[in-house]
XYZ file of C-alpha atoms in Angstrom:
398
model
C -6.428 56.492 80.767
C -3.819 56.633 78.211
C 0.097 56.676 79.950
C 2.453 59.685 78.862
C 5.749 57.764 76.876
C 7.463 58.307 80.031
C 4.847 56.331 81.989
C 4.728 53.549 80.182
C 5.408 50.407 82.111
C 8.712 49.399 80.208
C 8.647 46.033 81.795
C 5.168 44.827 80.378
C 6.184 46.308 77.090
C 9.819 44.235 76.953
C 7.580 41.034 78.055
C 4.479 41.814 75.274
C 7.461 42.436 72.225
C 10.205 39.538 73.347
C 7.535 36.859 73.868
C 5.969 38.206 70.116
C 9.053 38.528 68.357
C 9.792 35.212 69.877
C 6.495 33.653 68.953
C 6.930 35.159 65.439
C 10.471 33.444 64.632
C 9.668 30.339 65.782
C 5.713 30.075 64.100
C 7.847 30.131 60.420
C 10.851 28.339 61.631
C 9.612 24.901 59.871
C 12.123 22.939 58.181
C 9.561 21.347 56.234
C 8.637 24.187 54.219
C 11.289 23.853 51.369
C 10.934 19.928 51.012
C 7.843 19.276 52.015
C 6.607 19.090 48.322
C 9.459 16.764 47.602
C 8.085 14.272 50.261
C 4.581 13.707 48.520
C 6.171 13.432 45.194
C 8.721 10.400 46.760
C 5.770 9.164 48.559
C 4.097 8.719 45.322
C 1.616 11.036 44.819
C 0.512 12.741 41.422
C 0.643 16.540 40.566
C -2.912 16.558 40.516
C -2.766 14.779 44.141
C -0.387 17.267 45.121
C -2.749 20.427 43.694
C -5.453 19.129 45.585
C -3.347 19.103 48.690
C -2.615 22.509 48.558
C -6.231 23.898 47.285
C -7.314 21.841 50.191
C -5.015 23.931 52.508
C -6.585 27.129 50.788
C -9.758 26.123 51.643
C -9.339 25.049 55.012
C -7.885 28.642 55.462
C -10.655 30.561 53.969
C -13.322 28.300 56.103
C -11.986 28.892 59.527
C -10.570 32.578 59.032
C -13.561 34.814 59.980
C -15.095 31.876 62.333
C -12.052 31.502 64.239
C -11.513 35.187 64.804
C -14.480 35.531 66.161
C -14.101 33.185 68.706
C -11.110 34.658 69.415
C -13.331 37.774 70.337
C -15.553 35.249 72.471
C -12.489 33.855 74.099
C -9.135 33.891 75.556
C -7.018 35.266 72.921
C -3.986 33.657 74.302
C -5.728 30.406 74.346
C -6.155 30.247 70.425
C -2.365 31.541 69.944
C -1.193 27.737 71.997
C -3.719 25.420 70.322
C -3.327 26.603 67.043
C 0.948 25.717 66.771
C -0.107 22.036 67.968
C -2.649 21.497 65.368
C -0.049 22.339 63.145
C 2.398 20.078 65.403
C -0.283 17.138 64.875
C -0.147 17.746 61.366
C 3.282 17.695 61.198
C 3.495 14.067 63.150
C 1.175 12.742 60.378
C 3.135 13.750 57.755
C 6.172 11.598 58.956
C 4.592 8.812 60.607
C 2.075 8.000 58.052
C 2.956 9.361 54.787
C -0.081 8.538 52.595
C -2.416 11.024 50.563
C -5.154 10.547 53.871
C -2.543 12.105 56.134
C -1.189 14.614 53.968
C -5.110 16.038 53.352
C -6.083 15.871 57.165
C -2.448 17.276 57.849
C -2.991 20.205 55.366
C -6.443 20.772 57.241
C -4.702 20.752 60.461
C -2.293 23.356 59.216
C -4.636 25.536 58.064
C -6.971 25.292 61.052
C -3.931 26.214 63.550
C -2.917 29.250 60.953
C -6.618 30.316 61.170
C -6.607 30.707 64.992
C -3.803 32.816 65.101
C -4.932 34.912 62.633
C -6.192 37.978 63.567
C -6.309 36.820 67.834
C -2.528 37.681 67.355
C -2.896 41.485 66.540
C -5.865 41.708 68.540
C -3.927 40.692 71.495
C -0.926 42.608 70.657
C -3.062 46.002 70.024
C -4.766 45.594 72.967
C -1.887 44.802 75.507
C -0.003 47.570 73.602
C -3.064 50.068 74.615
C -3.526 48.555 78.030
C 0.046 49.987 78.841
C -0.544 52.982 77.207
C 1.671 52.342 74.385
C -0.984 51.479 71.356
C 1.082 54.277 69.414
C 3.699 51.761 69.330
C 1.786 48.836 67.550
C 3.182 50.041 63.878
C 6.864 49.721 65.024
C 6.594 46.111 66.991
C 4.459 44.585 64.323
C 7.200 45.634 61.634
C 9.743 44.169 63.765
C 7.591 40.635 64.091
C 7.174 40.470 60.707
C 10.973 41.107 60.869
C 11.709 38.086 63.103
C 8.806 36.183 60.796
C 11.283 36.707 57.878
C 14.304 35.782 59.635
C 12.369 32.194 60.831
C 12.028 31.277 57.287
C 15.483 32.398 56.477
C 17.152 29.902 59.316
C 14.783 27.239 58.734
C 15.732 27.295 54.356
C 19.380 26.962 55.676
C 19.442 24.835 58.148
C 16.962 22.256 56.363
C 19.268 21.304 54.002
C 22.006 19.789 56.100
C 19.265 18.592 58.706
C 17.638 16.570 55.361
C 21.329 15.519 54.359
C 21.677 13.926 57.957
C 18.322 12.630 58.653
C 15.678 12.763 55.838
C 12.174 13.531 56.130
C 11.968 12.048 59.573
C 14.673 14.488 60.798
C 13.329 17.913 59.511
C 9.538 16.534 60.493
C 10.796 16.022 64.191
C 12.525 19.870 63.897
C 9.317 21.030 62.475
C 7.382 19.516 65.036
C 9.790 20.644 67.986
C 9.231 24.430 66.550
C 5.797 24.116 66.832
C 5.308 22.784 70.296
C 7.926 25.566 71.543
C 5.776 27.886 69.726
C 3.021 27.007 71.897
C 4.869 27.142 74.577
C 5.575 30.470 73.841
C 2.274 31.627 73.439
C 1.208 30.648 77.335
C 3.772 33.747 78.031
C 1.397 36.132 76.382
C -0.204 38.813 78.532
C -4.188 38.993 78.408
C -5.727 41.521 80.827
C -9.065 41.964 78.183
C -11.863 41.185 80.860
C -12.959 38.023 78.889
C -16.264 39.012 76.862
C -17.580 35.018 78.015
C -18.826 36.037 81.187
C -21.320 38.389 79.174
C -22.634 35.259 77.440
C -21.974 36.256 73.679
C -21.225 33.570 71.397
C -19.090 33.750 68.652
C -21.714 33.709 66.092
C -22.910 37.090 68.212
C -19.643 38.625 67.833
C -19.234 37.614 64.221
C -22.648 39.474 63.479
C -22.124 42.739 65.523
C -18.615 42.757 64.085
C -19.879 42.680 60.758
C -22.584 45.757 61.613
C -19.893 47.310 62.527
C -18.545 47.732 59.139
C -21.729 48.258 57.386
C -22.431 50.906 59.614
C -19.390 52.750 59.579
C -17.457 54.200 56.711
C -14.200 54.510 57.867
C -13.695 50.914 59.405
C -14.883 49.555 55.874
C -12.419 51.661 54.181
C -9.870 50.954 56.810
C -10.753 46.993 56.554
C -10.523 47.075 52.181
C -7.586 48.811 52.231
C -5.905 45.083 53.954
C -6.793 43.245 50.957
C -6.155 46.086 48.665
C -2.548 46.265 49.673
C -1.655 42.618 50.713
C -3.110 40.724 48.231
C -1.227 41.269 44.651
C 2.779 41.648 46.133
C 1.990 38.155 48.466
C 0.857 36.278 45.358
C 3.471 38.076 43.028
C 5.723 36.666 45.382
C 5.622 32.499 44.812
C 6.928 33.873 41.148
C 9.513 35.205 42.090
C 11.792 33.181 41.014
C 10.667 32.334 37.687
C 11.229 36.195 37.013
C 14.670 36.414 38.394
C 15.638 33.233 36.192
C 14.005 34.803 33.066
C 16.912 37.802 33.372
C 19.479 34.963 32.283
C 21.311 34.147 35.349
C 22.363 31.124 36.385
C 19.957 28.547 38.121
C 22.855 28.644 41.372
C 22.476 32.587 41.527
C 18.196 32.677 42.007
C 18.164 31.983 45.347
C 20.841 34.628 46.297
C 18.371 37.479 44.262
C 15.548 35.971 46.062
C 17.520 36.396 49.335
C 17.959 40.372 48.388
C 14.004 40.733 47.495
C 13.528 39.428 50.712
C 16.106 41.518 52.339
C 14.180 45.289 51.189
C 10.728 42.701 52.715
C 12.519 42.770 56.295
C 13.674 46.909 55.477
C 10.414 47.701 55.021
C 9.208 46.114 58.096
C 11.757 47.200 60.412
C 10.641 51.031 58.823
C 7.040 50.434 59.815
C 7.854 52.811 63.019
C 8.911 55.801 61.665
C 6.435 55.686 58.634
C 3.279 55.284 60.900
C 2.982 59.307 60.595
C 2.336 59.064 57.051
C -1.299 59.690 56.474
C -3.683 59.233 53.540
C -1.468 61.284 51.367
C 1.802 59.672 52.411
C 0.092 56.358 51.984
C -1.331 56.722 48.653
C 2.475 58.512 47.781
C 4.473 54.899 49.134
C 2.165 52.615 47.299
C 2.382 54.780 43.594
C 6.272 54.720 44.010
C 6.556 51.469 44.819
C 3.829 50.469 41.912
C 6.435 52.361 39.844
C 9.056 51.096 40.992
C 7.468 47.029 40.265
C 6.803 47.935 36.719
C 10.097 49.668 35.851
C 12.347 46.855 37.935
C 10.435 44.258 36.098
C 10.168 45.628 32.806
C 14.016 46.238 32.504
C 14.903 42.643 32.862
C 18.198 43.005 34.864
C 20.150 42.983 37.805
C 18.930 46.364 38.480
C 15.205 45.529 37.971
C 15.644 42.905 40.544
C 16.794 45.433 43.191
C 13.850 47.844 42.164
C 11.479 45.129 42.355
C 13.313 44.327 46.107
C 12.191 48.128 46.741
C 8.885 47.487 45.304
C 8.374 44.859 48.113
C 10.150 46.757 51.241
C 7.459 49.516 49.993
C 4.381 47.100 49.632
C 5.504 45.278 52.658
C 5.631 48.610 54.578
C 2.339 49.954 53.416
C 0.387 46.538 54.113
C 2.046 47.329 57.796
C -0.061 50.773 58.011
C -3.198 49.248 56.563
C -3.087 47.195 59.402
C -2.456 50.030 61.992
C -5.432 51.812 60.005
C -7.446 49.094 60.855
C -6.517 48.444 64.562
C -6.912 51.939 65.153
C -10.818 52.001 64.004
C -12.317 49.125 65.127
C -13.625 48.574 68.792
C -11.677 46.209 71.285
C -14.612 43.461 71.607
C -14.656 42.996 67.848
C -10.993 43.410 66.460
C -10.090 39.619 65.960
C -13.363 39.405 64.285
C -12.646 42.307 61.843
C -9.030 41.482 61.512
C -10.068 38.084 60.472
C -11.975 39.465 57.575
C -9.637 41.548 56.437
C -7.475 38.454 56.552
C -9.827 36.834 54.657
C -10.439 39.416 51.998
C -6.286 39.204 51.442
C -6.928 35.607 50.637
C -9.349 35.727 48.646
C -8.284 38.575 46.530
C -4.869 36.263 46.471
C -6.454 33.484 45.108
C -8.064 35.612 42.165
C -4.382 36.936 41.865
C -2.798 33.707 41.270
C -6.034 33.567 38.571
C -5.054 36.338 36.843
C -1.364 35.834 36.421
C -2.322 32.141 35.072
C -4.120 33.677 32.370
C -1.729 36.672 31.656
C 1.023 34.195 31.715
C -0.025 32.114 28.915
C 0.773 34.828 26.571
C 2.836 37.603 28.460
C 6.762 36.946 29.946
C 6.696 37.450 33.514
C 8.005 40.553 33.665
C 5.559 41.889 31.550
C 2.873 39.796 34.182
C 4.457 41.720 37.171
C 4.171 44.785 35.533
C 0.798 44.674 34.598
C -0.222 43.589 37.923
C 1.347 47.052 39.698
C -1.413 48.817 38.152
C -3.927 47.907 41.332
C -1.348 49.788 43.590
C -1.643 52.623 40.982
C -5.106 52.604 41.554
C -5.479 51.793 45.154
C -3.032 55.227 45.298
C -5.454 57.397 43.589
C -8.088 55.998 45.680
C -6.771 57.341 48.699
C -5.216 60.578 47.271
C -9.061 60.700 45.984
C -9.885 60.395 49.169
C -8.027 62.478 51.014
C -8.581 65.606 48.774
C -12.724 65.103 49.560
C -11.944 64.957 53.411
C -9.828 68.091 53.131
C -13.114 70.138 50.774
C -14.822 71.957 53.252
C-alpha cells in the first residue's frame, strides 16, 4: 500500500537520505584522485605503463558491472554497499605501501571491483526503501541531491589534497584516502534493507542475471527506459575529462582553467539539485531539455569564449539533469527482484558507449579543434531528442 505524502514516515526518510547523502560525499572524497597519476610517474613507470593501468581499471569495471548487480539482486544490498569502499580501501593501502607497477594493476582491479558493487545495489536500495515508505515519488529529488553531495566530495577532496600533499606526500593523502573509504563503509552498515532477501528462494545470481535480461527482451518500455541511460550519460561524462583542454584553447591563462572548470561543474551540481522539480517532465519535456542543452553545447563551444564556457556549464546542468530522469525512467519500470541487475546494465551500456566516445573524439581530434570536437559530438543529444519526441507523438496516435 502506497502512504499519502502526509503519511509518510518522515523519520525513515531523514535516516534513508542523511546516511545516502552521507555515503555519497564521502565515496568521492579521495585525495588521491588529483595526484594519483603523479605517483606512478615518480615511481617510475612509463606512459604506456600508466595507459595500461587505467584500461585495466576500464576493464575491471566493465567485467564485474552486470555480474555484480546481479548479485546484488541475490543478496543483501547493503552488504555490497560496505565491501565494496574496502576493496577500494585495500587498493588504496597498496598503492602507498608498495608502490610498484604489480600493486598499482591489482590496486586498479580492486578499485574497480568495489565501484562495481555499488553500482546499481545503490539505487536499487535507495528506490526500494524510498517505495517501502511510500515515498518512491521522491527518488528523482534525493538522487539529484546525492549526486549533489557526490560533486561536493570531489570538490573538498581537490582542495584539501594539495596542502595535505604539501605536508605529507603520497603517504599522507593515501592514509586520507584510505580513512574515507573505511568511513564510507561504515556508513553503508546504516543503510535500511527491509527487501525480504530473494536467497531464501534459492536463486543464484546467474538466475537473476538471466530473468533480468528476459525482462528487457520481453518488454518494450523497460528496453527503451534502460537505452535511454547510455543514450544520455555516455557522450557529456566522456566530454567531460576534456574539459579543460577546451577552456585553455579560448586563450586564458593556464592559472584561470581550473576556476572555469569549477563553474562547469557548478551548473553539474544545479542540475542535480533541479532533478525534483523536473521529474514531471515527460517524453516531450525530456526530449525538449536534451535538444536545448545539445544547442546550447554546440553554440557555447563553437563561440570560443568566456560566454561559451558558461553555455557549455548549462549544457552540463541540462545533461546532468536529464541523465537524472533516465534513471527515474528506469527505476520506475523495472520489477523490485531485478533492478540492481537492470541498473547494472544500463551502467554498463554508459560505459561502454563512453569508451567508444573517448574513440571518437581521438579520431575527430586529430584534425578538428576541440571546440569544433564538442560540437560535433552534441549531435547524439539532437538525435536522442527526436527519438523521444518521435516517440511520444506515436504513443499519443490513436
Amino acid at each position: 500500500m502506497t502512504l499519502s505524502p502526509a503519511r509518510v514516515p518522515a523519520t525513515g526518510v531523514r535516516r534513508l537520505t542523511t546516511t545516502l547523502y552521507g555515503y555519497a560525499f564521502l565515496d568521492d572524497f579521495v585525495l588521491l584522485y588529483p595526484v594519483y597519476a603523479l605517483l606512478f610517474a615518480d615511481t617510475g613507470m612509463s606512459l604506456w605503463q600508466i595507459s595500461s593501468l587505467f584500461a585495466l581499471w576500464s576493464i575491471t569495471s566493465v567485467v564485474l558491472e552486470v555480474p555484480s548487480g546481479a548479485w546484488a539482486d541475490a543478496v543483501s544490498r547493503r552488504r555490497l554497499l560496505w565491501i565494496g569502499p574496502l576493496l577500494t580501501a585495500a587498493g588504496f593501502a597498496l598503492w602507498v605501501a608498495v608502490p610498484s607497477y604489480g600493486a598499482f594493476a591489482a590496486g586498479f582491479v580492486l578499485w574497480g571491483a568495489g565501484g562495481a558493487l555499488g553500482s546499481g545495489a545503490l539505487e536499487a536500495l535507495v528506490y526500494d526503501e524510498l517505495d517501502h515508505l511510500g515515498a518512491a515519488d521522491r527518488y528523482a529529488r534525493v538522487m539529484g541531491r546525492a549526486r549533489a553531495a557526490r560533486l561536493a566530495g570531489t570538490v573538498v577532496s581537490l582542495g584539501l589534497a594539495g596542502p595535505v600533499f604539501a605536508q605529507g606526500g603520497y603517504a599522507a593523502v593515501g592514509a586520507a584516502s584510505f580513512l574515507a573509504c573505511v568511513l564510507t563503509a561504515l556508513t553503508a552498515t546504516r543503510f535500511p534493507e527491509h527487501r525480504v532477501r530473494p536467497d531464501t528462494a534459492g536463486d543464484s545470481w546467474a538466475t537473476t542475471l538471466r530473468t533480468g535480461l528476459a525482462q528487457v527482451r520481453g518488454d518494450r518500455a523497460v528496453r527503451g527506459a534502460l537505452l535511454l541511460v547510455p543514450a544520455v550519460a555516455a557522450v557529456w561524462g566522456a566530454l567531460d575529462e576534456y574539459t579543460p583542454l577546451l577552456v585553455r584553447d579560448i586563450g586564458v591563462a593556464e592559472a584561470t582553467v581550473p576556476y572555469l572548470i569549477m563553474l562547469i561543474w557548478a551548473g553539474v551540481t544545479v542540475g542535480s539539485l533541479l532533478a525534483g522539480p523536473a521529474e514531471r517532465l515527460g517524453p516531450a519535456g525530456l526530449a525538449t531539455l536534451l535538444a536545448g542543452a545539445a544547442l546550447a553545447l554546440a553554440v557555447g563551444a563553437a563561440s570560443r569564449s568566456l560566454a561559451g564556457i558558461a553555455l557549455v556549464s548549462l549544457a552540463f546542468a541540462g545533461f546532468q539533469l536529464a541523465e537524472v530522469l533516465a534513471d527515474v525512467r528506469l527505476q520506475h519500470r523495472i520489477d523490485e527482484s531485478r533492478r540492481a541487475t537492470l541498473t547494472s546494465v544500463a551502467s554498463l551500456g554508459t560505459e561502454l558507449a563512453t569508451v567508444a566516445t573517448f574513440g571518437m573524439y581521438a579520431l575527430l581530434g586529430t584534425d578538428l579543434a576541440h571546440s569544433t570536437v564538442f560540437a560535433v559530438l552534441a549531435i547524439p543529444y539532437a538525435v536522442t531528442a527526436l527519438a523521444l519526441a518521435r516517440a511520444r507523438a506515436a504513443t499519443a496516435r490513436p
